[in-house]
CSV table of C-alpha atoms in Angstrom, one decimal:
chain,number,residue,atom,x,y,z
A,1,MET,CA,18.6,5.9,24.8
A,2,ILE,CA,18.6,6.3,21.0
A,3,ALA,CA,15.2,5.9,19.5
A,4,ASP,CA,14.9,3.0,17.1
A,5,ASN,CA,11.1,3.4,16.6
A,6,ARG,CA,10.5,3.0,12.9
A,7,VAL,CA,9.1,-0.6,12.4
A,8,ASN,CA,9.4,-0.9,8.7
A,9,THR,CA,11.5,-4.0,8.2
A,10,PRO,CA,10.1,-6.8,6.1
A,11,LEU,CA,9.3,-9.9,8.2
A,12,ASP,CA,12.1,-11.9,6.7
A,13,GLU,CA,14.6,-9.3,8.0
A,14,LEU,CA,13.2,-9.0,11.6
A,15,GLU,CA,15.2,-10.7,14.3
A,16,ILE,CA,13.6,-12.4,17.3
A,17,GLY,CA,14.6,-10.4,20.4
A,18,HIS,CA,15.2,-7.1,18.5
A,19,VAL,CA,13.7,-4.2,20.6
A,20,PHE,CA,12.3,-1.1,19.0
A,21,ARG,CA,12.5,1.9,21.4
A,22,SER,CA,10.6,5.2,21.1
A,23,PRO,CA,11.3,8.7,22.2
A,24,GLY,CA,9.0,10.1,24.8
A,25,ARG,CA,5.7,12.0,24.5
A,26,THR,CA,4.1,14.0,27.4
A,27,VAL,CA,0.4,13.5,27.7
A,28,THR,CA,-1.4,16.8,28.1
A,29,GLU,CA,-4.7,18.1,29.4
A,30,THR,CA,-5.6,18.9,25.7
A,31,ASP,CA,-4.9,15.2,24.8
A,32,VAL,CA,-7.3,14.0,27.5
A,33,VAL,CA,-10.1,16.4,26.6
A,34,ASN,CA,-9.8,15.8,22.9
A,35,PHE,CA,-9.9,12.0,23.5
A,36,CYS,CA,-13.1,12.5,25.6
A,37,MET,CA,-14.6,14.6,22.7
A,38,LEU,CA,-13.5,12.1,20.0
A,39,THR,CA,-14.7,8.9,21.8
A,40,GLY,CA,-17.5,10.2,24.0
A,41,ASN,CA,-15.5,8.7,27.0
A,42,TRP,CA,-16.4,11.3,29.6
A,43,ILE,CA,-16.1,8.8,32.5
A,44,GLU,CA,-15.5,11.0,35.6
A,45,ILE,CA,-12.1,9.5,36.5
A,46,HIS,CA,-10.9,11.2,33.3
A,47,SER,CA,-13.1,14.3,33.2
A,48,ASN,CA,-14.1,15.4,36.7
A,49,THR,CA,-11.5,16.9,38.9
A,50,GLU,CA,-13.6,16.9,42.0
A,51,TYR,CA,-14.7,13.3,41.6
A,52,SER,CA,-11.3,12.0,40.7
A,53,SER,CA,-9.7,13.8,43.7
A,54,LYS,CA,-11.7,11.4,45.9
A,55,THR,CA,-10.5,8.2,44.1
A,56,ARG,CA,-7.7,5.9,44.7
A,57,TRP,CA,-5.4,8.0,42.5
A,58,GLY,CA,-6.4,11.4,43.9
A,59,GLU,CA,-6.5,13.0,40.5
A,60,ARG,CA,-7.7,12.5,37.0
A,61,ILE,CA,-6.0,9.8,35.0
A,62,VAL,CA,-5.6,9.4,31.3
A,63,GLN,CA,-7.8,7.0,29.4
A,64,GLY,CA,-6.1,3.6,28.9
A,65,GLN,CA,-7.2,3.6,25.3
A,66,LEU,CA,-5.6,6.9,24.8
A,67,THR,CA,-2.3,5.6,26.0
A,68,PHE,CA,-2.8,2.5,23.8
A,69,SER,CA,-3.4,4.7,20.8
A,70,LEU,CA,-0.3,6.8,21.5
A,71,ILE,CA,1.9,3.7,21.3
A,72,SER,CA,1.2,3.3,17.6
A,73,GLY,CA,2.5,6.8,17.0
A,74,LEU,CA,5.5,6.4,19.3
A,75,LEU,CA,6.4,3.1,17.5
A,76,GLN,CA,6.0,4.2,13.9
A,77,PHE,CA,4.8,1.4,11.7
A,78,GLY,CA,5.8,2.0,8.1
A,79,PRO,CA,4.7,0.6,4.7
A,80,ALA,CA,6.0,-2.9,5.3
A,81,ILE,CA,3.1,-3.2,7.8
A,82,GLN,CA,-0.1,-4.1,6.0
A,83,ALA,CA,-2.6,-4.5,8.8
A,84,ASN,CA,-3.1,-4.9,12.5
A,85,TYR,CA,-3.8,-8.6,12.9
A,86,GLY,CA,-4.7,-8.7,16.6
A,87,VAL,CA,-3.9,-7.6,20.1
A,88,ASP,CA,-3.6,-10.2,22.9
A,89,LYS,CA,-2.9,-10.1,26.6
A,90,LEU,CA,-3.5,-6.4,26.9
A,91,ARG,CA,-3.1,-5.2,30.5
A,92,PHE,CA,-3.3,-1.8,32.0
A,93,LEU,CA,-0.8,-2.0,34.8
A,94,HIS,CA,-0.2,1.5,36.1
A,95,PRO,CA,-2.3,4.7,35.7
A,96,VAL,CA,-1.1,7.4,33.4
A,97,LYS,CA,-1.5,10.9,34.8
A,98,ILE,CA,-1.8,14.2,32.9
A,99,GLY,CA,1.8,15.4,32.6
A,100,ASP,CA,3.4,11.9,32.5
A,101,THR,CA,5.8,11.2,29.6
A,102,VAL,CA,5.1,8.0,27.8
A,103,TYR,CA,7.7,5.8,26.1
A,104,ALA,CA,7.2,2.5,24.2
A,105,THR,CA,9.2,-0.5,23.4
A,106,GLY,CA,8.3,-3.3,20.9
A,107,GLU,CA,10.2,-6.6,21.2
A,108,VAL,CA,10.0,-9.0,18.3
A,109,ILE,CA,8.8,-12.3,20.0
A,110,ALA,CA,7.5,-14.4,17.1
A,111,LYS,CA,7.4,-14.6,13.3
A,112,LYS,CA,5.1,-16.7,11.1
A,113,ASP,CA,4.8,-17.0,7.4
A,114,LYS,CA,1.3,-16.9,5.9
A,115,ASP,CA,2.3,-17.3,2.2
A,116,ASP,CA,5.0,-16.3,-0.1
A,117,LYS,CA,4.2,-12.5,0.2
A,118,PHE,CA,2.9,-12.0,3.7
A,119,GLY,CA,3.6,-13.1,7.3
A,120,VAL,CA,2.7,-12.1,10.9
A,121,GLY,CA,5.2,-10.5,13.2
A,122,THR,CA,4.3,-10.5,16.9
A,123,PHE,CA,5.7,-7.8,19.2
A,124,LEU,CA,5.7,-7.6,23.0
A,125,ILE,CA,4.6,-3.9,23.4
A,126,LYS,CA,5.3,-2.1,26.6
A,127,ALA,CA,4.5,1.5,27.5
A,128,TYR,CA,6.5,3.2,30.3
A,129,ASN,CA,6.4,6.5,32.1
A,130,GLN,CA,9.3,8.8,33.1
A,131,ASN,CA,9.8,6.7,36.3
A,132,SER,CA,10.2,3.5,34.3
A,133,ASP,CA,6.9,2.1,35.6
A,134,VAL,CA,5.3,-0.2,33.1
A,135,LEU,CA,1.9,1.3,32.2
A,136,GLN,CA,0.6,-1.2,29.7
A,137,ARG,CA,1.7,-4.5,28.2
A,138,SER,CA,0.3,-6.4,25.2
A,139,GLU,CA,1.2,-8.6,22.3
A,140,TRP,CA,0.5,-7.1,18.9
A,141,SER,CA,0.4,-9.3,15.8
A,142,ILE,CA,1.0,-7.4,12.6
A,143,LEU,CA,0.4,-8.5,9.1
A,144,MET,CA,3.6,-7.7,7.2
A,145,LEU,CA,5.2,-8.0,3.8
A,146,ARG,CA,7.8,-10.7,4.0
A,147,LYS,CA,10.4,-9.6,1.5
A,148,ARG,CA,12.3,-6.4,0.8
A,149,ALA,CA,11.6,-6.8,-3.0
A,150,ASP,CA,7.8,-6.8,-2.3
A,151,LEU,CA,8.2,-3.6,-0.1
A,152,GLU,CA,10.2,-1.9,-2.8
A,153,GLU,CA,7.7,-2.9,-5.5
A,154,LEU,CA,4.8,-1.5,-3.4
A,155,MET,CA,6.6,1.7,-2.7
A,156,ALA,CA,7.5,2.2,-6.4
A,157,GLN,CA,3.8,1.6,-7.4
A,158,ALA,CA,2.5,3.9,-4.6
A,159,THR,CA,4.9,6.8,-4.9
A,160,PRO,CA,4.2,9.4,-7.6
A,161,ILE,CA,7.0,10.4,-9.9
A,162,PHE,CA,7.5,14.1,-9.6
A,163,LYS,CA,8.4,15.9,-12.8
A,164,ASP,CA,10.4,19.1,-12.6
């Protein structure tokens, strides 16, 4: 699979049905502990080896929100994206374990103009593991620039001119 994970197309150029695909990223012990530290989410299923060995999964599992957070790095949203507009129908379908490799896809499922400059693209986002199990599924609505000219103007204004 060739990664096509840079979501930076203006809304008017997005095609319904196009699927963005990410490379993989292995979730490590360090990721889980750092996420515990950052969020304060020390729930025992994530942080206590003895406790989690007695659970349904028999081992610690990765926080669902950590996996959700990794998706926005796996599917890289560029400057055409202006804001997260909302997430709907989020489901945690399969546990992620330390050592699993996570991949993500984002299928364009809807487009809606807001005005002449902005619109909302909706993506069906799925996270998978190395066994092709679907880990998470959700619909992300993203506020986007509609036209390439607006993106190019923004980039010209936001990028410094380097003088030699």
